[in-house]
PDB file of C-alpha atoms in Angstrom:
ATOM      1  CA  UNK A  90     -23.268 -83.579-162.807  1.00 49.00           C
ATOM      2  CA  UNK A  91     -22.521 -81.315-159.895  1.00 52.00           C
ATOM      3  CA  UNK A  92     -18.908 -82.447-159.611  1.00 49.00           C
ATOM      4  CA  UNK A  93     -19.535 -84.945-156.813  1.00 48.00           C
ATOM      5  CA  UNK A  94     -19.020 -88.644-157.426  1.00 49.00           C
ATOM      6  CA  UNK A  95     -22.027 -90.658-156.337  1.00 48.00           C
ATOM      7  CA  UNK A  96     -22.162 -94.395-155.754  1.00 49.00           C
ATOM      8  CA  UNK A  97     -24.907 -96.590-157.022  1.00 47.00           C
ATOM      9  CA  UNK A  98     -27.127 -95.739-154.109  1.00 48.00           C
ATOM     10  CA  UNK A  99     -26.674 -92.092-154.803  1.00 49.00           C
ATOM     11  CA  UNK A 100     -24.613 -91.349-151.680  1.00 50.00           C
ATOM     12  CA  UNK A 101     -21.145 -89.944-151.331  1.00 49.00           C
ATOM     13  CA  UNK A 102     -18.278 -92.314-151.978  1.00 49.00           C
ATOM     14  CA  UNK A 103     -16.334 -90.816-149.047  1.00 53.00           C
ATOM     15  CA  UNK A 104     -15.652 -93.567-146.448  1.00 53.00           C
ATOM     16  CA  UNK A 105     -17.741 -93.440-143.253  1.00 55.00           C
ATOM     17  CA  UNK A 106     -16.005 -92.155-140.067  1.00 55.00           C
ATOM     18  CA  UNK A 107     -15.643 -94.785-137.327  1.00 54.00           C
ATOM     19  CA  UNK A 108     -18.321 -94.587-134.606  1.00 57.00           C
ATOM     20  CA  UNK A 109     -17.279 -92.801-131.498  1.00 56.00           C
ATOM     21  CA  UNK A 110     -18.347 -93.047-127.867  1.00 53.00           C
ATOM     22  CA  UNK A 111     -19.615 -90.336-125.564  1.00 51.00           C
ATOM     23  CA  UNK A 112     -16.044 -89.038-125.025  1.00 51.00           C
ATOM     24  CA  UNK A 113     -15.184 -88.868-128.704  1.00 54.00           C
ATOM     25  CA  UNK A 114     -13.044 -92.023-128.579  1.00 53.00           C
ATOM     26  CA  UNK A 115     -13.372 -94.880-131.039  1.00 54.00           C
ATOM     27  CA  UNK A 116     -15.663 -97.678-129.892  1.00 54.00           C
ATOM     28  CA  UNK A 117     -14.741-100.325-132.426  1.00 53.00           C
ATOM     29  CA  UNK A 118     -12.495-103.339-132.046  1.00 55.00           C
ATOM     30  CA  UNK A 119      -9.376-101.170-132.258  1.00 60.00           C
ATOM     31  CA  UNK A 120     -10.294 -99.176-129.094  1.00 60.00           C
ATOM     32  CA  UNK A 121      -8.166 -99.921-125.954  1.00 65.00           C
ATOM     33  CA  UNK A 122     -10.018-101.981-123.287  1.00 70.00           C
ATOM     34  CA  UNK A 123     -11.521-100.052-120.383  1.00 71.00           C
ATOM     35  CA  UNK A 124      -9.511-100.208-117.139  1.00 72.00           C
ATOM     36  CA  UNK A 125     -11.164-101.726-114.071  1.00 73.00           C
ATOM     37  CA  UNK A 126     -10.304-102.288-110.417  1.00 71.00           C
ATOM     38  CA  UNK A 127      -7.207-100.627-109.024  1.00 70.00           C
ATOM     39  CA  UNK A 128      -5.992 -99.906-112.555  1.00 72.00           C
ATOM     40  CA  UNK A 129      -8.907 -97.510-113.008  1.00 73.00           C
ATOM     41  CA  UNK A 130      -7.728 -95.379-110.081  1.00 75.00           C
ATOM     42  CA  UNK A 131      -5.381 -92.474-110.303  1.00 82.00           C
ATOM     43  CA  UNK A 132      -1.699 -93.027-109.646  1.00 82.00           C
ATOM     44  CA  UNK A 133      -1.932 -91.549-106.140  1.00 84.00           C
ATOM     45  CA  UNK A 134      -4.970 -93.690-105.284  1.00 85.00           C
ATOM     46  CA  UNK A 135      -3.173 -96.770-106.571  1.00 83.00           C
ATOM     47  CA  UNK A 136      -0.233 -96.061-104.250  1.00 86.00           C
ATOM     48  CA  UNK A 137      -2.550 -95.621-101.240  1.00 88.00           C
ATOM     49  CA  UNK A 138      -4.493 -98.806-102.063  1.00 86.00           C
ATOM     50  CA  UNK A 139      -1.246-100.726-102.461  1.00 87.00           C
ATOM     51  CA  UNK A 140       0.039 -99.550 -99.067  1.00 92.00           C
ATOM     52  CA  UNK A 141      -3.237-100.461 -97.357  1.00 92.00           C
ATOM     53  CA  UNK A 142      -3.249-103.898 -98.986  1.00 92.00           C
ATOM     54  CA  UNK A 143       0.365-104.469 -97.944  1.00 93.00           C
ATOM     55  CA  UNK A 144      -0.443-103.452 -94.345  1.00 95.00           C
ATOM     56  CA  UNK A 145      -3.399-105.856 -94.222  1.00 96.00           C
ATOM     57  CA  UNK A 146      -1.334-108.730 -95.607  1.00 96.00           C
ATOM     58  CA  UNK A 147       1.481-107.999 -93.143  1.00 95.00           C
ATOM     59  CA  UNK A 148      -0.955-107.894 -90.191  1.00 95.00           C
ATOM     60  CA  UNK A 149      -2.532-111.189 -91.225  1.00 95.00           C
ATOM     61  CA  UNK A 150       0.885-112.814 -91.531  1.00 96.00           C
ATOM     62  CA  UNK A 151       1.948-111.518 -88.110  1.00 94.00           C
ATOM     63  CA  UNK A 152      -1.306-112.725 -86.529  1.00 94.00           C
ATOM     64  CA  UNK A 153      -1.030-116.194 -88.058  1.00 94.00           C
ATOM     65  CA  UNK A 154       2.572-116.377 -86.869  1.00 93.00           C
ATOM     66  CA  UNK A 155       1.649-115.298 -83.328  1.00 92.00           C
ATOM     67  CA  UNK A 156      -1.160-117.864 -83.118  1.00 90.00           C
ATOM     68  CA  UNK A 157       1.192-120.571 -84.392  1.00 91.00           C
ATOM     69  CA  UNK A 158       3.824-119.689 -81.784  1.00 90.00           C
ATOM     70  CA  UNK A 159       1.138-119.585 -79.082  1.00 89.00           C
ATOM     71  CA  UNK A 160      -0.163-123.103 -79.767  1.00 84.00           C
ATOM     72  CA  UNK A 161       3.170-124.646 -80.791  1.00 85.00           C
ATOM     73  CA  UNK A 162       5.347-126.527 -78.291  1.00 86.00           C
ATOM     74  CA  UNK A 163       7.928-124.521 -76.391  1.00 84.00           C
ATOM     75  CA  UNK A 164      10.791-123.495 -78.645  1.00 86.00           C
ATOM     76  CA  UNK A 165      13.635-120.997 -78.841  1.00 88.00           C
ATOM     77  CA  UNK A 166      11.427-118.181 -80.154  1.00 88.00           C
ATOM     78  CA  UNK A 167       8.736-118.575 -77.491  1.00 86.00           C
ATOM     79  CA  UNK A 168      11.345-118.789 -74.753  1.00 87.00           C
ATOM     80  CA  UNK A 169      12.838-115.503 -75.901  1.00 89.00           C
ATOM     81  CA  UNK A 170       9.671-113.645 -76.939  1.00 89.00           C
ATOM     82  CA  UNK A 171       6.928-115.490 -75.057  1.00 87.00           C
ATOM     83  CA  UNK A 172       5.752-112.312 -73.303  1.00 88.00           C
ATOM     84  CA  UNK A 173       5.286-110.546 -76.647  1.00 91.00           C
ATOM     85  CA  UNK A 174       3.292-113.488 -78.016  1.00 90.00           C
ATOM     86  CA  UNK A 175       1.043-113.551 -74.936  1.00 87.00           C
ATOM     87  CA  UNK A 176       0.456-109.793 -75.139  1.00 88.00           C
ATOM     88  CA  UNK A 177      -0.713-110.225 -78.731  1.00 90.00           C
ATOM     89  CA  UNK A 178      -2.953-113.250 -78.049  1.00 87.00           C
ATOM     90  CA  UNK A 179      -4.619-112.405 -74.734  1.00 82.00           C
ATOM     91  CA  UNK A 180      -7.439-111.817 -74.149  1.00 72.00           C
ATOM     92  CA  UNK A 181      -9.138-111.382 -77.547  1.00 77.00           C
ATOM     93  CA  UNK A 182      -7.441-114.230 -79.451  1.00 82.00           C
ATOM     94  CA  UNK A 183      -7.125-116.837 -76.729  1.00 77.00           C
ATOM     95  CA  UNK A 184      -7.159-120.388 -78.060  1.00 73.00           C
ATOM     96  CA  UNK A 185      -9.317-122.853 -76.129  1.00 68.00           C
ATOM     97  CA  UNK A 186      -8.428-126.321 -77.368  1.00 68.00           C
ATOM     98  CA  UNK A 187     -11.131-128.122 -75.351  1.00 65.00           C
ATOM     99  CA  UNK A 188     -13.309-128.132 -78.464  1.00 62.00           C
ATOM    100  CA  UNK A 189     -10.654-130.066 -80.412  1.00 65.00           C
ATOM    101  CA  UNK A 190      -9.367-132.236 -77.575  1.00 62.00           C
ATOM    102  CA  UNK A 191      -9.882-136.011 -77.684  1.00 61.00           C
ATOM    103  CA  UNK A 192     -12.422-135.594 -74.874  1.00 63.00           C
ATOM    104  CA  UNK A 193     -14.036-132.172 -75.354  1.00 69.00           C
ATOM    105  CA  UNK A 194     -16.046-130.519 -72.602  1.00 73.00           C
ATOM    106  CA  UNK A 195     -19.498-132.135 -72.500  1.00 83.00           C
ATOM    107  CA  UNK A 196     -20.895-130.582 -69.339  1.00 88.00           C
ATOM    108  CA  UNK A 197     -22.870-127.545 -68.302  1.00 93.00           C
ATOM    109  CA  UNK A 198     -21.400-126.043 -65.136  1.00 94.00           C
ATOM    110  CA  UNK A 199     -23.430-123.554 -63.134  1.00 96.00           C
ATOM    111  CA  UNK A 200     -21.853-121.585 -60.268  1.00 97.00           C
ATOM    112  CA  UNK A 201     -24.223-120.536 -57.481  1.00 97.00           C
ATOM    113  CA  UNK A 202     -23.786-118.572 -54.251  1.00 97.00           C
ATOM    114  CA  UNK A 203     -25.629-117.658 -51.075  1.00 97.00           C
ATOM    115  CA  UNK A 204     -24.639-115.566 -48.075  1.00 95.00           C
ATOM    116  CA  UNK A 205     -25.202-115.137 -44.376  1.00 95.00           C
ATOM    117  CA  UNK A 206     -25.988-111.528 -43.548  1.00 93.00           C
ATOM    118  CA  UNK A 207     -25.529-109.996 -40.116  1.00 90.00           C
ATOM    119  CA  UNK A 208     -28.332-107.535 -39.440  1.00 87.00           C
ATOM    120  CA  UNK A 209     -28.158-104.302 -37.489  1.00 84.00           C
ATOM    121  CA  UNK A 210     -29.610-105.894 -34.335  1.00 85.00           C
ATOM    122  CA  UNK A 211     -26.930-108.607 -34.334  1.00 83.00           C
ATOM    123  CA  UNK A 212     -29.168-111.353 -35.703  1.00 86.00           C
ATOM    124  CA  UNK A 213     -28.497-113.143 -38.959  1.00 88.00           C
ATOM    125  CA  UNK A 214     -30.292-114.317 -42.060  1.00 91.00           C
ATOM    126  CA  UNK A 215     -29.360-116.545 -44.972  1.00 94.00           C
ATOM    127  CA  UNK A 216     -30.120-115.536 -48.557  1.00 95.00           C
ATOM    128  CA  UNK A 217     -31.405-117.854 -51.243  1.00 95.00           C
ATOM    129  CA  UNK A 218     -29.096-119.433 -53.793  1.00 97.00           C
ATOM    130  CA  UNK A 219     -28.281-117.140 -56.724  1.00 97.00           C
ATOM    131  CA  UNK A 220     -27.348-118.778 -60.041  1.00 97.00           C
ATOM    132  CA  UNK A 221     -24.556-116.493 -61.261  1.00 96.00           C
ATOM    133  CA  UNK A 222     -23.879-118.537 -64.420  1.00 96.00           C
ATOM    134  CA  UNK A 223     -27.520-118.245 -65.461  1.00 95.00           C
ATOM    135  CA  UNK A 224     -27.335-114.481 -64.987  1.00 95.00           C
ATOM    136  CA  UNK A 225     -24.272-114.286 -67.240  1.00 95.00           C
ATOM    137  CA  UNK A 226     -26.010-116.459 -69.827  1.00 94.00           C
ATOM    138  CA  UNK A 227     -29.079-114.221 -69.817  1.00 94.00           C
ATOM    139  CA  UNK A 228     -26.855-111.164 -70.300  1.00 93.00           C
ATOM    140  CA  UNK A 229     -25.095-112.802 -73.281  1.00 94.00           C
ATOM    141  CA  UNK A 230     -28.198-114.128 -75.071  1.00 93.00           C
ATOM    142  CA  UNK A 231     -29.300-111.906 -77.986  1.00 91.00           C
ATOM    143  CA  UNK A 232     -26.388-109.562 -77.216  1.00 91.00           C
ATOM    144  CA  UNK A 233     -24.272-108.861 -80.295  1.00 91.00           C
ATOM    145  CA  UNK A 234     -21.418-107.445 -78.224  1.00 90.00           C
ATOM    146  CA  UNK A 235     -21.330-109.190 -74.828  1.00 89.00           C
ATOM    147  CA  UNK A 236     -18.625-108.028 -72.479  1.00 89.00           C
ATOM    148  CA  UNK A 237     -15.527-110.057 -71.713  1.00 87.00           C
ATOM    149  CA  UNK A 238     -16.571-110.031 -68.036  1.00 88.00           C
ATOM    150  CA  UNK A 239     -19.949-111.610 -68.773  1.00 89.00           C
ATOM    151  CA  UNK A 240     -18.363-114.319 -70.897  1.00 90.00           C
ATOM    152  CA  UNK A 241     -15.244-115.249 -68.976  1.00 91.00           C
ATOM    153  CA  UNK A 242     -14.832-113.743 -65.494  1.00 93.00           C
ATOM    154  CA  UNK A 243     -16.869-116.282 -63.526  1.00 95.00           C
ATOM    155  CA  UNK A 244     -16.112-119.213 -65.822  1.00 92.00           C
ATOM    156  CA  UNK A 245     -12.355-118.708 -65.737  1.00 92.00           C
ATOM    157  CA  UNK A 246     -12.408-117.977 -62.014  1.00 94.00           C
ATOM    158  CA  UNK A 247     -14.178-121.265 -61.299  1.00 95.00           C
ATOM    159  CA  UNK A 248     -11.822-123.189 -63.606  1.00 93.00           C
ATOM    160  CA  UNK A 249      -8.948-121.617 -61.696  1.00 93.00           C
ATOM    161  CA  UNK A 250     -10.405-122.778 -58.372  1.00 96.00           C
ATOM    162  CA  UNK A 251     -11.112-126.334 -59.548  1.00 94.00           C
ATOM    163  CA  UNK A 252      -7.619-126.722 -60.994  1.00 93.00           C
ATOM    164  CA  UNK A 253      -5.993-125.688 -57.692  1.00 94.00           C
ATOM    165  CA  UNK A 254      -8.154-127.795 -55.299  1.00 95.00           C
ATOM    166  CA  UNK A 255      -8.774-131.488 -54.784  1.00 94.00           C
ATOM    167  CA  UNK A 256     -12.131-133.252 -54.529  1.00 91.00           C
ATOM    168  CA  UNK A 257     -12.346-132.305 -50.827  1.00 93.00           C
ATOM    169  CA  UNK A 258     -11.922-128.612 -51.737  1.00 94.00           C
ATOM    170  CA  UNK A 259      -8.448-128.486 -50.214  1.00 93.00           C
ATOM    171  CA  UNK A 260      -5.803-126.365 -52.019  1.00 93.00           C
ATOM    172  CA  UNK A 261      -3.181-128.412 -53.842  1.00 91.00           C
ATOM    173  CA  UNK A 262      -0.623-125.668 -54.291  1.00 85.00           C
ATOM    174  CA  UNK A 263       0.377-122.111 -53.518  1.00 85.00           C
ATOM    175  CA  UNK A 264      -2.235-120.712 -55.887  1.00 90.00           C
ATOM    176  CA  UNK A 265      -5.111-122.369 -54.030  1.00 92.00           C
ATOM    177  CA  UNK A 266      -5.527-119.511 -51.554  1.00 91.00           C
ATOM    178  CA  UNK A 267      -5.308-116.997 -54.382  1.00 92.00           C
ATOM    179  CA  UNK A 268      -8.107-118.736 -56.298  1.00 94.00           C
ATOM    180  CA  UNK A 269     -10.294-118.758 -53.159  1.00 94.00           C
ATOM    181  CA  UNK A 270      -9.867-115.010 -52.675  1.00 93.00           C
ATOM    182  CA  UNK A 271     -10.611-114.434 -56.340  1.00 94.00           C
ATOM    183  CA  UNK A 272     -13.871-116.428 -56.196  1.00 95.00           C
ATOM    184  CA  UNK A 273     -14.919-114.695 -52.959  1.00 94.00           C
ATOM    185  CA  UNK A 274     -14.458-111.269 -54.521  1.00 93.00           C
ATOM    186  CA  UNK A 275     -16.389-112.235 -57.659  1.00 94.00           C
ATOM    187  CA  UNK A 276     -19.379-113.657 -55.784  1.00 95.00           C
ATOM    188  CA  UNK A 277     -19.498-110.775 -53.301  1.00 93.00           C
ATOM    189  CA  UNK A 278     -19.503-108.299 -56.155  1.00 92.00           C
ATOM    190  CA  UNK A 279     -22.483-110.129 -57.663  1.00 93.00           C
ATOM    191  CA  UNK A 280     -24.237-110.436 -54.286  1.00 92.00           C
ATOM    192  CA  UNK A 281     -24.080-106.673 -53.856  1.00 87.00           C
ATOM    193  CA  UNK A 282     -26.197-106.396 -57.003  1.00 88.00           C
ATOM    194  CA  UNK A 283     -28.688-109.131 -56.085  1.00 89.00           C
ATOM    195  CA  UNK A 284     -28.957-108.614 -52.325  1.00 87.00           C
ATOM    196  CA  UNK A 285     -28.705-104.907 -51.476  1.00 85.00           C
ATOM    197  CA  UNK A 286     -27.869-104.430 -47.804  1.00 84.00           C
ATOM    198  CA  UNK A 287     -29.981-102.337 -45.508  1.00 83.00           C
ATOM    199  CA  UNK A 288     -28.408 -99.822 -43.175  1.00 83.00           C
ATOM    200  CA  UNK A 289     -26.319-101.586 -40.550  1.00 84.00           C
ATOM    201  CA  UNK A 290     -26.235-104.930 -42.375  1.00 88.00           C
ATOM    202  CA  UNK A 291     -23.065-106.692 -43.542  1.00 89.00           C
ATOM    203  CA  UNK A 292     -22.075-109.900 -45.293  1.00 91.00           C
ATOM    204  CA  UNK A 293     -20.756-112.318 -42.689  1.00 92.00           C
ATOM    205  CA  UNK A 294     -20.130-115.512 -44.679  1.00 95.00           C
ATOM    206  CA  UNK A 295     -20.586-116.781 -48.226  1.00 96.00           C
ATOM    207  CA  UNK A 296     -20.983-120.278 -49.607  1.00 97.00           C
ATOM    208  CA  UNK A 297     -20.388-121.338 -53.205  1.00 97.00           C
ATOM    209  CA  UNK A 298     -21.496-124.471 -54.999  1.00 97.00           C
ATOM    210  CA  UNK A 299     -21.403-125.756 -58.548  1.00 97.00           C
ATOM    211  CA  UNK A 300     -24.098-127.711 -60.361  1.00 96.00           C
ATOM    212  CA  UNK A 301     -22.689-129.878 -63.153  1.00 95.00           C
ATOM    213  CA  UNK A 302     -24.956-131.539 -65.701  1.00 94.00           C
ATOM    214  CA  UNK A 303     -23.782-133.747 -68.552  1.00 92.00           C
ATOM    215  CA  UNK A 304     -24.867-132.692 -72.025  1.00 89.00           C
ATOM    216  CA  UNK A 305     -27.437-135.032 -73.542  1.00 86.00           C
ATOM    217  CA  UNK A 306     -25.898-136.951 -76.482  1.00 84.00           C
ATOM    218  CA  UNK A 307     -27.486-136.522 -79.934  1.00 83.00           C
ATOM    219  CA  UNK A 308     -30.304-138.812 -81.035  1.00 85.00           C
ATOM    220  CA  UNK A 309     -28.121-140.737 -83.481  1.00 86.00           C
ATOM    221  CA  UNK A 310     -25.554-141.594 -80.786  1.00 82.00           C
ATOM    222  CA  UNK A 311     -25.595-144.864 -78.849  1.00 84.00           C
ATOM    223  CA  UNK A 312     -23.714-143.250 -75.959  1.00 82.00           C
ATOM    224  CA  UNK A 313     -25.378-143.542 -72.556  1.00 84.00           C
ATOM    225  CA  UNK A 314     -24.805-140.649 -70.151  1.00 85.00           C
ATOM    226  CA  UNK A 315     -26.153-140.000 -66.686  1.00 87.00           C
ATOM    227  CA  UNK A 316     -27.677-136.525 -66.868  1.00 86.00           C
ATOM    228  CA  UNK A 317     -28.406-136.281 -63.147  1.00 91.00           C
ATOM    229  CA  UNK A 318     -26.937-133.009 -61.791  1.00 93.00           C
ATOM    230  CA  UNK A 319     -23.897-133.303 -59.537  1.00 94.00           C
ATOM    231  CA  UNK A 320     -23.428-130.714 -56.792  1.00 95.00           C
ATOM    232  CA  UNK A 321     -20.087-129.612 -55.407  1.00 96.00           C
ATOM    233  CA  UNK A 322     -20.710-127.632 -52.232  1.00 96.00           C
ATOM    234  CA  UNK A 323     -17.882-125.593 -50.744  1.00 96.00           C
ATOM    235  CA  UNK A 324     -17.656-124.787 -47.034  1.00 95.00           C
ATOM    236  CA  UNK A 325     -18.747-121.432 -45.662  1.00 96.00           C
ATOM    237  CA  UNK A 326     -16.100-118.736 -46.094  1.00 95.00           C
ATOM    238  CA  UNK A 327     -15.794-115.831 -43.688  1.00 93.00           C
ATOM    239  CA  UNK A 328     -15.909-112.468 -45.448  1.00 92.00           C
ATOM    240  CA  UNK A 329     -12.926-110.195 -44.862  1.00 88.00           C
ATOM    241  CA  UNK A 330     -12.783-106.437 -45.565  1.00 85.00           C
ATOM    242  CA  UNK A 331     -10.463-107.111 -48.491  1.00 83.00           C
ATOM    243  CA  UNK A 332     -13.131-109.244 -50.181  1.00 86.00           C
ATOM    244  CA  UNK A 333     -15.735-106.493 -50.309  1.00 82.00           C
ATOM    245  CA  UNK A 334     -16.199-104.266 -53.348  1.00 76.00           C
ATOM    246  CA  UNK A 335     -15.761-100.668 -52.273  1.00 62.00           C
ATOM    247  CA  UNK A 336     -16.873 -97.354 -53.687  1.00 55.00           C
ATOM    248  CA  UNK A 337     -14.377 -94.524 -53.850  1.00 49.00           C
ATOM    249  CA  UNK A 338     -15.650 -92.992 -50.604  1.00 52.00           C
ATOM    250  CA  UNK A 339     -15.617 -96.293 -48.725  1.00 55.00           C
ATOM    251  CA  UNK A 340     -12.131 -97.092 -50.006  1.00 50.00           C
ATOM    252  CA  UNK A 341     -10.873 -93.703 -48.830  1.00 49.00           C
ATOM    253  CA  UNK A 342     -12.367 -94.273 -45.381  1.00 51.00           C
ATOM    254  CA  UNK A 343     -10.725 -97.685 -45.138  1.00 50.00           C
ATOM    255  CA  UNK A 344      -7.359 -96.295 -46.192  1.00 51.00           C
ATOM    256  CA  UNK A 345      -7.636 -93.546 -43.568  1.00 52.00           C
ATOM    257  CA  UNK A 346      -8.512 -96.118 -40.915  1.00 52.00           C
ATOM    258  CA  UNK A 347      -5.529 -98.251 -41.900  1.00 52.00           C
ATOM    259  CA  UNK A 348      -3.200 -95.252 -41.698  1.00 57.00           C
ATOM    260  CA  UNK A 349      -4.522 -94.300 -38.278  1.00 60.00           C
ATOM    261  CA  UNK A 350      -4.094 -97.841 -36.981  1.00 59.00           C
ATOM    262  CA  UNK A 351      -0.550 -97.877 -38.305  1.00 62.00           C
ATOM    263  CA  UNK A 352       0.251 -94.578 -36.612  1.00 64.00           C
ATOM    264  CA  UNK A 353      -1.177 -95.809 -33.324  1.00 61.00           C
ATOM    265  CA  UNK A 354       0.896 -98.969 -33.553  1.00 64.00           C
ATOM    266  CA  UNK A 355       4.051 -96.928 -34.192  1.00 63.00           C
ATOM    267  CA  UNK A 356       3.322 -94.642 -31.215  1.00 67.00           C
ATOM    268  CA  UNK A 357       2.686 -97.590 -28.945  1.00 63.00           C
ATOM    269  CA  UNK A 358       5.884 -99.251 -30.061  1.00 61.00           C
ATOM    270  CA  UNK A 359       7.825 -96.045 -29.392  1.00 61.00           C
ATOM    271  CA  UNK A 360       6.324 -95.591 -25.918  1.00 59.00           C
ATOM    272  CA  UNK A 361       7.285 -99.152 -24.976  1.00 54.00           C
ATOM    273  CA  UNK A 362      10.914 -98.388 -25.779  1.00 55.00           C
TER     274      UNK A 362
END
């Protein structure tokens, strides 16, 4: 014998070393489990991830609380901090409850406009009707990021007008005149894009109408709805200088003219004395 003990198979009787992984650590059942998720990060990374997660949770809680206060009935908190709640909600998180109302909106409303243009020779011409709602809809379709103006400016402006006028288009409160001026400015801004004026021409009057069509009920519904369009035609409105969209140069000229007229009025008043 060579002094080495051999087992029956002729190999060394020395016990086998436990298998090790690529890092020299034991891989058997006694090895500690591998860390995953945040636990696998370094201590500094864990602190950063924890702070970010806490900030996200806090923001979500604040947002849910603001939305709750916005839709809840008037209470002590909203009376004291209502302005803060509105600043958080509007305009991105506005809640429109018409979808969940007992009688949700089931109509398509289209706002249209035409104008009377005074030409350079003193004559006049009337434009065709322009469907402003259809133009907004075309701009929104297939647009992943439509602007707030395209989605809401005309729609909210018309809702504002309807809510402040009766069926005969007469204002029902102090905000009626304000809503009329707002609609005039919106439609004139759109008309400038659709009906460019030639030299010496000017918008003299504008007329607005709405075309309301009921939404066809689904096939499984027994509801009967008249889908004939209903027109609401407003009277002609005279266009004032304040209604017109102005470029920077035109606005400067108007301001200079206003200042000159004011100075003349002051001089005339002083000479009378």
